[in-house]
mmCIF file of C-alpha atoms in Angstrom:
data_model
loop_
_atom_site.group_PDB
_atom_site.id
_atom_site.type_symbol
_atom_site.label_atom_id
_atom_site.label_comp_id
_atom_site.label_asym_id
_atom_site.label_seq_id
_atom_site.Cartn_x
_atom_site.Cartn_y
_atom_site.Cartn_z
ATOM 1 C CA MET L 1 -0.102 0.135 0.283
ATOM 2 C CA ASN L 2 1.459 3.294 -0.688
ATOM 3 C CA ALA L 3 1.976 5.891 1.991
ATOM 4 C CA ILE L 4 1.008 9.115 0.362
ATOM 5 C CA ILE L 5 -1.484 10.227 -2.269
ATOM 6 C CA SER L 6 -1.755 12.324 -4.997
ATOM 7 C CA ALA L 7 -4.506 15.711 -4.803
ATOM 8 C CA SER L 8 -5.755 14.039 -8.049
ATOM 9 C CA ASP L 9 -6.160 10.061 -6.505
ATOM 10 C CA LEU L 10 -7.538 11.468 -3.865
ATOM 11 C CA ALA L 11 -10.855 13.851 -5.712
ATOM 12 C CA ASN L 12 -11.619 10.586 -7.566
ATOM 13 C CA ASP L 13 -11.182 8.367 -3.955
ATOM 14 C CA LEU L 14 -13.212 11.086 -2.531
ATOM 15 C CA THR L 15 -16.086 9.845 -5.487
ATOM 16 C CA GLY L 16 -15.816 5.907 -5.026
ATOM 17 C CA ALA L 17 -17.915 3.530 -3.269
ATOM 18 C CA ASN L 18 -15.249 3.293 -0.267
ATOM 19 C CA PRO L 19 -14.622 6.939 0.391
ATOM 20 C CA PRO L 20 -12.106 8.069 2.924
ATOM 21 C CA VAL L 21 -12.237 9.362 6.171
ATOM 22 C CA LEU L 22 -10.669 13.322 6.165
ATOM 23 C CA LEU L 23 -7.851 14.703 9.213
ATOM 24 C CA ASP L 24 -6.617 17.773 9.144
ATOM 25 C CA VAL L 25 -3.759 17.953 11.153
ATOM 26 C CA ARG L 26 -2.339 21.697 10.744
ATOM 27 C CA TRP L 27 0.447 21.981 12.849
ATOM 28 C CA GLN L 28 2.620 24.328 13.389
ATOM 29 C CA LEU L 29 6.635 24.498 15.657
ATOM 30 C CA THR L 30 6.309 27.667 17.276
ATOM 31 C CA ALA L 31 7.763 29.767 19.542
ATOM 32 C CA ALA L 32 5.706 32.603 20.167
ATOM 33 C CA LYS L 33 6.834 35.707 20.620
ATOM 34 C CA ALA L 34 5.721 37.867 24.110
ATOM 35 C CA GLY L 35 2.641 39.174 23.632
ATOM 36 C CA GLU L 36 1.532 36.534 20.543
ATOM 37 C CA PRO L 37 -0.181 34.167 20.806
ATOM 38 C CA PRO L 38 1.065 30.662 19.101
ATOM 39 C CA TYR L 39 0.013 29.439 16.450
ATOM 40 C CA ASP L 40 -3.861 27.321 16.207
ATOM 41 C CA GLY L 41 -4.127 25.228 13.563
ATOM 42 C CA ARG L 42 -8.304 25.361 14.024
ATOM 43 C CA ALA L 43 -8.879 28.349 13.759
ATOM 44 C CA ASP L 44 -7.118 28.244 10.561
ATOM 45 C CA TYR L 45 -8.581 24.854 10.199
ATOM 46 C CA GLU L 46 -12.628 26.585 9.837
ATOM 47 C CA THR L 47 -11.138 29.366 7.632
ATOM 48 C CA GLY L 48 -11.744 26.617 4.615
ATOM 49 C CA HIS L 49 -10.783 23.006 4.681
ATOM 50 C CA LEU L 50 -11.343 20.033 2.440
ATOM 51 C CA PRO L 51 -15.107 18.781 2.725
ATOM 52 C CA GLY L 52 -16.034 16.530 5.392
ATOM 53 C CA ALA L 53 -12.137 16.518 6.873
ATOM 54 C CA VAL L 54 -12.012 16.824 10.673
ATOM 55 C CA PHE L 55 -9.134 18.381 13.462
ATOM 56 C CA VAL L 56 -7.490 16.349 14.953
ATOM 57 C CA ASP L 57 -5.163 18.384 17.835
ATOM 58 C CA LEU L 58 -1.760 16.778 17.205
ATOM 59 C CA ASP L 59 -0.663 18.398 20.540
ATOM 60 C CA ARG L 60 -3.369 16.996 22.271
ATOM 61 C CA GLU L 61 -4.881 14.413 20.274
ATOM 62 C CA LEU L 62 -1.457 12.356 18.608
ATOM 63 C CA ALA L 63 1.258 13.598 21.724
ATOM 64 C CA SER L 64 0.985 13.602 25.760
ATOM 65 C CA ALA L 65 1.474 16.527 27.578
ATOM 66 C CA PRO L 66 5.773 17.576 27.486
ATOM 67 C CA GLY L 67 7.778 15.984 30.347
ATOM 68 C CA GLU L 68 10.624 13.401 30.884
ATOM 69 C CA GLY L 69 9.529 11.529 27.773
ATOM 70 C CA GLY L 70 9.886 14.786 25.566
ATOM 71 C CA ARG L 71 7.984 17.803 23.765
ATOM 72 C CA HIS L 72 5.026 15.256 22.413
ATOM 73 C CA PRO L 73 5.473 11.744 24.017
ATOM 74 C CA LEU L 74 2.663 9.333 22.639
ATOM 75 C CA PRO L 75 -0.906 9.981 24.116
ATOM 76 C CA ASP L 76 -2.626 7.900 26.130
ATOM 77 C CA LEU L 77 -4.174 5.282 23.712
ATOM 78 C CA ALA L 78 -7.594 4.954 25.328
ATOM 79 C CA HIS L 79 -7.703 9.017 23.971
ATOM 80 C CA PHE L 80 -6.186 8.743 21.036
ATOM 81 C CA GLY L 81 -8.435 5.618 19.945
ATOM 82 C CA ALA L 82 -11.508 8.113 21.227
ATOM 83 C CA ALA L 83 -10.254 11.343 19.342
ATOM 84 C CA MET L 84 -10.097 8.992 16.250
ATOM 85 C CA ARG L 85 -13.029 7.199 16.473
ATOM 86 C CA ARG L 86 -14.926 10.692 16.771
ATOM 87 C CA ALA L 87 -13.541 12.103 13.607
ATOM 88 C CA GLY L 88 -15.555 8.933 12.137
ATOM 89 C CA VAL L 89 -12.266 6.092 11.892
ATOM 90 C CA SER L 90 -12.944 2.628 11.566
ATOM 91 C CA SER L 91 -10.555 -0.005 10.623
ATOM 92 C CA GLY L 92 -12.336 -1.056 7.316
ATOM 93 C CA THR L 93 -12.020 2.116 6.217
ATOM 94 C CA PRO L 94 -9.846 4.670 4.406
ATOM 95 C CA VAL L 95 -7.321 7.230 5.827
ATOM 96 C CA VAL L 96 -5.577 10.103 4.266
ATOM 97 C CA VAL L 97 -4.268 12.819 5.809
ATOM 98 C CA TYR L 98 -3.238 16.060 5.127
ATOM 99 C CA ASP L 99 -1.468 19.427 7.214
ATOM 100 C CA GLY L 100 -0.573 23.373 5.965
ATOM 101 C CA GLY L 101 2.146 21.565 3.594
ATOM 102 C CA GLN L 102 4.773 21.112 5.664
ATOM 103 C CA GLY L 103 3.722 17.442 6.171
ATOM 104 C CA TRP L 104 5.062 17.099 9.446
ATOM 105 C CA ALA L 105 1.532 16.740 11.977
ATOM 106 C CA ALA L 106 0.310 14.447 9.027
ATOM 107 C CA ALA L 107 3.350 12.168 9.214
ATOM 108 C CA ARG L 108 2.997 12.233 12.730
ATOM 109 C CA ALA L 109 -1.055 10.875 12.506
ATOM 110 C CA TRP L 110 0.046 8.028 9.559
ATOM 111 C CA TRP L 111 2.661 7.314 11.794
ATOM 112 C CA MET L 112 0.635 7.085 14.639
ATOM 113 C CA LEU L 113 -2.774 4.719 13.026
ATOM 114 C CA ARG L 114 -0.400 2.316 11.623
ATOM 115 C CA TRP L 115 1.471 1.826 14.827
ATOM 116 C CA THR L 116 -0.895 1.190 16.609
ATOM 117 C CA GLY L 117 -2.665 -1.386 13.854
ATOM 118 C CA HIS L 118 -4.806 0.567 10.677
ATOM 119 C CA PRO L 119 -3.891 -0.937 7.419
ATOM 120 C CA ASP L 120 -4.800 1.776 5.480
ATOM 121 C CA VAL L 121 -3.941 5.269 5.697
ATOM 122 C CA ARG L 122 -2.415 8.021 3.420
ATOM 123 C CA VAL L 123 -0.705 10.967 3.820
ATOM 124 C CA LEU L 124 -2.294 13.636 1.231
ATOM 125 C CA ASP L 125 1.323 14.597 -0.805
ATOM 126 C CA GLY L 126 1.993 18.181 -1.031
ATOM 127 C CA GLY L 127 -0.945 18.720 1.994
ATOM 128 C CA LEU L 128 -3.309 21.459 1.221
ATOM 129 C CA PRO L 129 -1.882 23.715 -1.272
ATOM 130 C CA ALA L 130 -1.729 20.477 -3.719
ATOM 131 C CA TRP L 131 -5.929 20.145 -3.579
ATOM 132 C CA GLU L 132 -7.312 22.144 -6.263
ATOM 133 C CA GLY L 133 -11.268 21.320 -5.296
ATOM 134 C CA SER L 134 -12.900 24.026 -3.411
ATOM 135 C CA LEU L 135 -12.581 23.798 0.545
ATOM 136 C CA ASP L 136 -15.229 24.078 3.628
ATOM 137 C CA LYS L 137 -15.974 25.945 6.308
ATOM 138 C CA SER L 138 -18.542 23.944 7.969
ATOM 139 C CA VAL L 139 -17.215 21.857 10.795
ATOM 140 C CA PRO L 140 -18.670 17.881 10.007
ATOM 141 C CA ALA L 141 -20.274 15.413 12.763
ATOM 142 C CA PRO L 142 -19.474 12.199 11.255
ATOM 143 C CA ALA L 143 -21.150 8.871 13.004
ATOM 144 C CA GLU L 144 -18.459 7.179 15.387
ATOM 145 C CA GLY L 145 -15.840 4.727 14.213
ATOM 146 C CA ASP L 146 -15.015 1.495 15.341
ATOM 147 C CA PHE L 147 -10.862 1.622 16.013
ATOM 148 C CA VAL L 148 -8.839 0.504 18.642
ATOM 149 C CA PRO L 149 -5.927 1.276 18.364
ATOM 150 C CA GLU L 150 -3.238 -1.653 19.520
ATOM 151 C CA PRO L 151 0.822 -0.833 20.612
ATOM 152 C CA GLY L 152 2.560 -2.098 17.718
ATOM 153 C CA THR L 153 6.466 -3.345 16.753
ATOM 154 C CA GLY L 154 8.722 0.312 15.131
ATOM 155 C CA LEU L 155 9.207 2.638 18.125
ATOM 156 C CA LEU L 156 12.777 3.191 19.670
ATOM 157 C CA ASP L 157 13.466 3.830 23.541
ATOM 158 C CA ALA L 158 16.557 5.697 23.900
ATOM 159 C CA ASP L 159 18.229 2.775 25.455
ATOM 160 C CA ALA L 160 17.365 1.172 21.865
ATOM 161 C CA ALA L 161 17.631 4.523 19.426
ATOM 162 C CA ALA L 162 21.345 4.128 21.696
ATOM 163 C CA GLU L 163 21.978 0.984 20.561
ATOM 164 C CA LEU L 164 20.954 0.881 16.634
ATOM 165 C CA ALA L 165 22.852 4.093 16.232
ATOM 166 C CA ARG L 166 25.446 1.400 17.168
ATOM 167 C CA SER L 167 24.228 -1.308 15.278
ATOM 168 C CA GLY L 168 22.771 -0.190 12.307
ATOM 169 C CA VAL L 169 21.518 3.433 10.990
ATOM 170 C CA LEU L 170 20.171 6.624 12.841
ATOM 171 C CA LEU L 171 18.884 9.507 10.686
ATOM 172 C CA ASP L 172 18.812 12.410 12.684
ATOM 173 C CA ALA L 173 15.626 14.148 11.469
ATOM 174 C CA ARG L 174 16.124 17.570 12.473
ATOM 175 C CA ALA L 175 18.193 20.648 10.623
ATOM 176 C CA GLY L 176 22.007 20.248 10.024
ATOM 177 C CA GLU L 177 23.172 23.699 12.206
ATOM 178 C CA ARG L 178 20.601 21.342 15.305
ATOM 179 C CA TYR L 179 22.818 18.505 14.406
ATOM 180 C CA ARG L 180 25.914 19.723 14.220
ATOM 181 C CA GLY L 181 25.305 21.626 17.355
ATOM 182 C CA GLU L 182 25.605 25.530 16.626
ATOM 183 C CA VAL L 183 22.728 26.149 17.684
ATOM 184 C CA GLU L 184 19.810 24.801 20.158
ATOM 185 C CA PRO L 185 16.772 26.749 19.993
ATOM 186 C CA ILE L 186 14.500 25.019 21.830
ATOM 187 C CA ASP L 187 15.793 22.608 23.517
ATOM 188 C CA PRO L 188 18.701 22.520 26.777
ATOM 189 C CA VAL L 189 21.846 20.581 25.005
ATOM 190 C CA ALA L 190 23.295 21.271 21.003
ATOM 191 C CA GLY L 191 24.118 17.761 19.346
ATOM 192 C CA HIS L 192 22.891 14.424 18.606
ATOM 193 C CA ILE L 193 23.352 11.226 19.659
ATOM 194 C CA PRO L 194 26.902 9.771 19.203
ATOM 195 C CA GLY L 195 27.331 7.335 16.259
ATOM 196 C CA ALA L 196 23.709 9.095 15.047
ATOM 197 C CA VAL L 197 23.515 10.066 10.714
ATOM 198 C CA SER L 198 22.204 13.815 9.773
ATOM 199 C CA ALA L 199 19.640 13.112 7.441
ATOM 200 C CA PRO L 200 17.148 16.361 7.393
ATOM 201 C CA THR L 201 13.681 15.614 6.890
ATOM 202 C CA THR L 202 13.528 18.831 4.266
ATOM 203 C CA GLU L 203 15.511 16.876 1.654
ATOM 204 C CA ASN L 204 12.731 14.236 1.643
ATOM 205 C CA VAL L 205 10.958 16.934 -1.122
ATOM 206 C CA GLY L 206 11.378 19.564 -4.180
ATOM 207 C CA ALA L 207 10.553 22.868 -4.124
ATOM 208 C CA ASP L 208 7.298 21.946 -4.213
ATOM 209 C CA GLY L 209 7.040 20.445 -0.557
ATOM 210 C CA ARG L 210 5.825 16.843 -1.990
ATOM 211 C CA TYR L 211 7.624 13.680 -1.713
ATOM 212 C CA ARG L 212 11.103 12.804 -3.559
ATOM 213 C CA SER L 213 9.531 9.495 -6.322
ATOM 214 C CA ALA L 214 10.963 6.304 -4.537
ATOM 215 C CA GLN L 215 14.355 6.043 -6.231
ATOM 216 C CA GLU L 216 15.079 9.253 -5.657
ATOM 217 C CA LEU L 217 14.489 8.637 -1.864
ATOM 218 C CA ARG L 218 15.977 5.371 -2.234
ATOM 219 C CA GLU L 219 18.887 6.730 -3.757
ATOM 220 C CA ARG L 220 19.117 9.696 -0.682
ATOM 221 C CA PHE L 221 19.502 7.006 1.957
ATOM 222 C CA LYS L 222 21.813 4.467 -0.071
ATOM 223 C CA GLY L 223 24.324 7.551 0.655
ATOM 224 C CA LEU L 224 23.276 8.143 4.102
ATOM 225 C CA GLY L 225 24.993 4.593 4.776
ATOM 226 C CA VAL L 226 21.210 2.095 4.813
ATOM 227 C CA SER L 227 21.507 -0.869 2.578
ATOM 228 C CA GLU L 228 19.251 -3.987 2.120
ATOM 229 C CA GLY L 229 18.678 -5.651 5.089
ATOM 230 C CA SER L 230 19.723 -2.276 7.167
ATOM 231 C CA ARG L 231 17.908 -1.644 10.726
ATOM 232 C CA VAL L 232 16.922 1.739 10.251
ATOM 233 C CA GLY L 233 15.290 4.515 13.151
ATOM 234 C CA VAL L 234 14.721 7.777 13.291
ATOM 235 C CA TYR L 235 14.728 10.978 15.324
ATOM 236 C CA CYS L 236 13.802 14.867 15.454
ATOM 237 C CA GLY L 237 13.377 17.115 18.193
ATOM 238 C CA SER L 238 10.344 15.716 19.598
ATOM 239 C CA GLY L 239 9.023 12.798 18.018
ATOM 240 C CA VAL L 240 7.079 14.653 14.508
ATOM 241 C CA SER L 241 10.043 15.675 12.296
ATOM 242 C CA ALA L 242 11.476 11.957 12.193
ATOM 243 C CA ALA L 243 7.414 10.499 11.547
ATOM 244 C CA HIS L 244 7.804 12.601 8.271
ATOM 245 C CA GLU L 245 10.838 10.832 7.635
ATOM 246 C CA VAL L 246 9.369 7.478 8.332
ATOM 247 C CA LEU L 247 7.121 8.382 5.781
ATOM 248 C CA ALA L 248 9.176 8.777 3.405
ATOM 249 C CA LEU L 249 11.942 5.811 4.048
ATOM 250 C CA ALA L 250 8.352 4.054 3.640
ATOM 251 C CA VAL L 251 7.832 5.644 -0.144
ATOM 252 C CA ALA L 252 11.222 3.761 -0.897
ATOM 253 C CA GLY L 253 10.063 0.747 0.431
ATOM 254 C CA ILE L 254 12.658 0.852 3.972
ATOM 255 C CA PRO L 255 10.628 0.223 7.194
ATOM 256 C CA ALA L 256 12.053 2.080 9.794
ATOM 257 C CA GLU L 257 11.245 2.661 13.800
ATOM 258 C CA LEU L 258 10.427 5.751 15.243
ATOM 259 C CA TYR L 259 12.399 7.222 18.493
ATOM 260 C CA VAL L 260 9.092 9.629 19.047
ATOM 261 C CA GLY L 261 11.179 11.142 22.086
ATOM 262 C CA SER L 262 13.658 11.875 20.231
ATOM 263 C CA TRP L 263 16.001 15.301 20.621
ATOM 264 C CA SER L 264 14.092 16.428 23.796
ATOM 265 C CA GLU L 265 14.148 13.217 26.087
ATOM 266 C CA TRP L 266 17.062 12.304 25.151
ATOM 267 C CA SER L 267 19.080 15.843 25.773
ATOM 268 C CA SER L 268 16.962 16.141 29.181
ATOM 269 C CA ASP L 269 19.206 13.862 31.042
ATOM 270 C CA PRO L 270 22.326 15.120 31.405
ATOM 271 C CA ASP L 271 24.145 11.827 32.141
ATOM 272 C CA ARG L 272 22.865 10.576 28.160
ATOM 273 C CA PRO L 273 26.451 11.386 26.165
ATOM 274 C CA VAL L 274 25.689 13.956 23.238
ATOM 275 C CA ALA L 275 28.745 13.967 20.139
ATOM 276 C CA VAL L 276 28.482 17.532 18.704
ATOM 277 C CA GLY L 277 30.138 18.511 14.987
ATOM 278 C CA PRO L 278 29.532 16.580 11.384
ATOM 279 C CA ASP L 279 31.686 13.784 11.910
ATOM 280 C CA PRO L 280 28.118 11.139 13.623
ATOM 281 C CA GLN L 281 30.947 10.297 16.465
#
């Protein structure tokens, strides 16, 4: 099953016999300036969204409160499941997720649903800007879904991420300057997990914000040390942009694991080692 879907294919599917449930996950990683409110994805949703799409709040429904597990730790699965059922998600119905175009938030929703057992989830390639159809301002009230999430495989904790950096390929999806430790605008320590390879998630897409072809992505990851049979893991700042990289790997046909706690969890423990500079070690 493809992990992404084009806007034209989505338009066709929405008129078919089994149209997908649409989830709008608009979100931005922003640090609000003094006196300014943080970004409000729901407000953007209410100005116009794909017809029938239900808003999903990344911070409240795809993550739990920040803490020792990082800035976007896993949500309570009962809470997550209830949110998905309210949005109309059922196990036998396809789901398409989109965001404002960056792709990170949509990928987090995609990963959460796939990790907890939903068999048919795709991300709208290019997000809302790729959609050429009409938009709607009404808030739908879908019938209750039946999806019950069950935790799956492919989840890394800090110890497993450290081990994978030694025995496999651990990709750091943050910007290169954060990986190298030159800047750190959010977390308490700058640098990267020793052994991790810099792989900024921005390089997964072209200038139009859409994913590069499967072949281009395979070549990209091959250049980063991923070979056939490699065990691959990904982390970022807080497990959001890393989901985008896991999705890019899926497009390339490469299974990968996600360290959800990511650098925000790793750097919160002063006993964990930190590497700086362009060298993984």
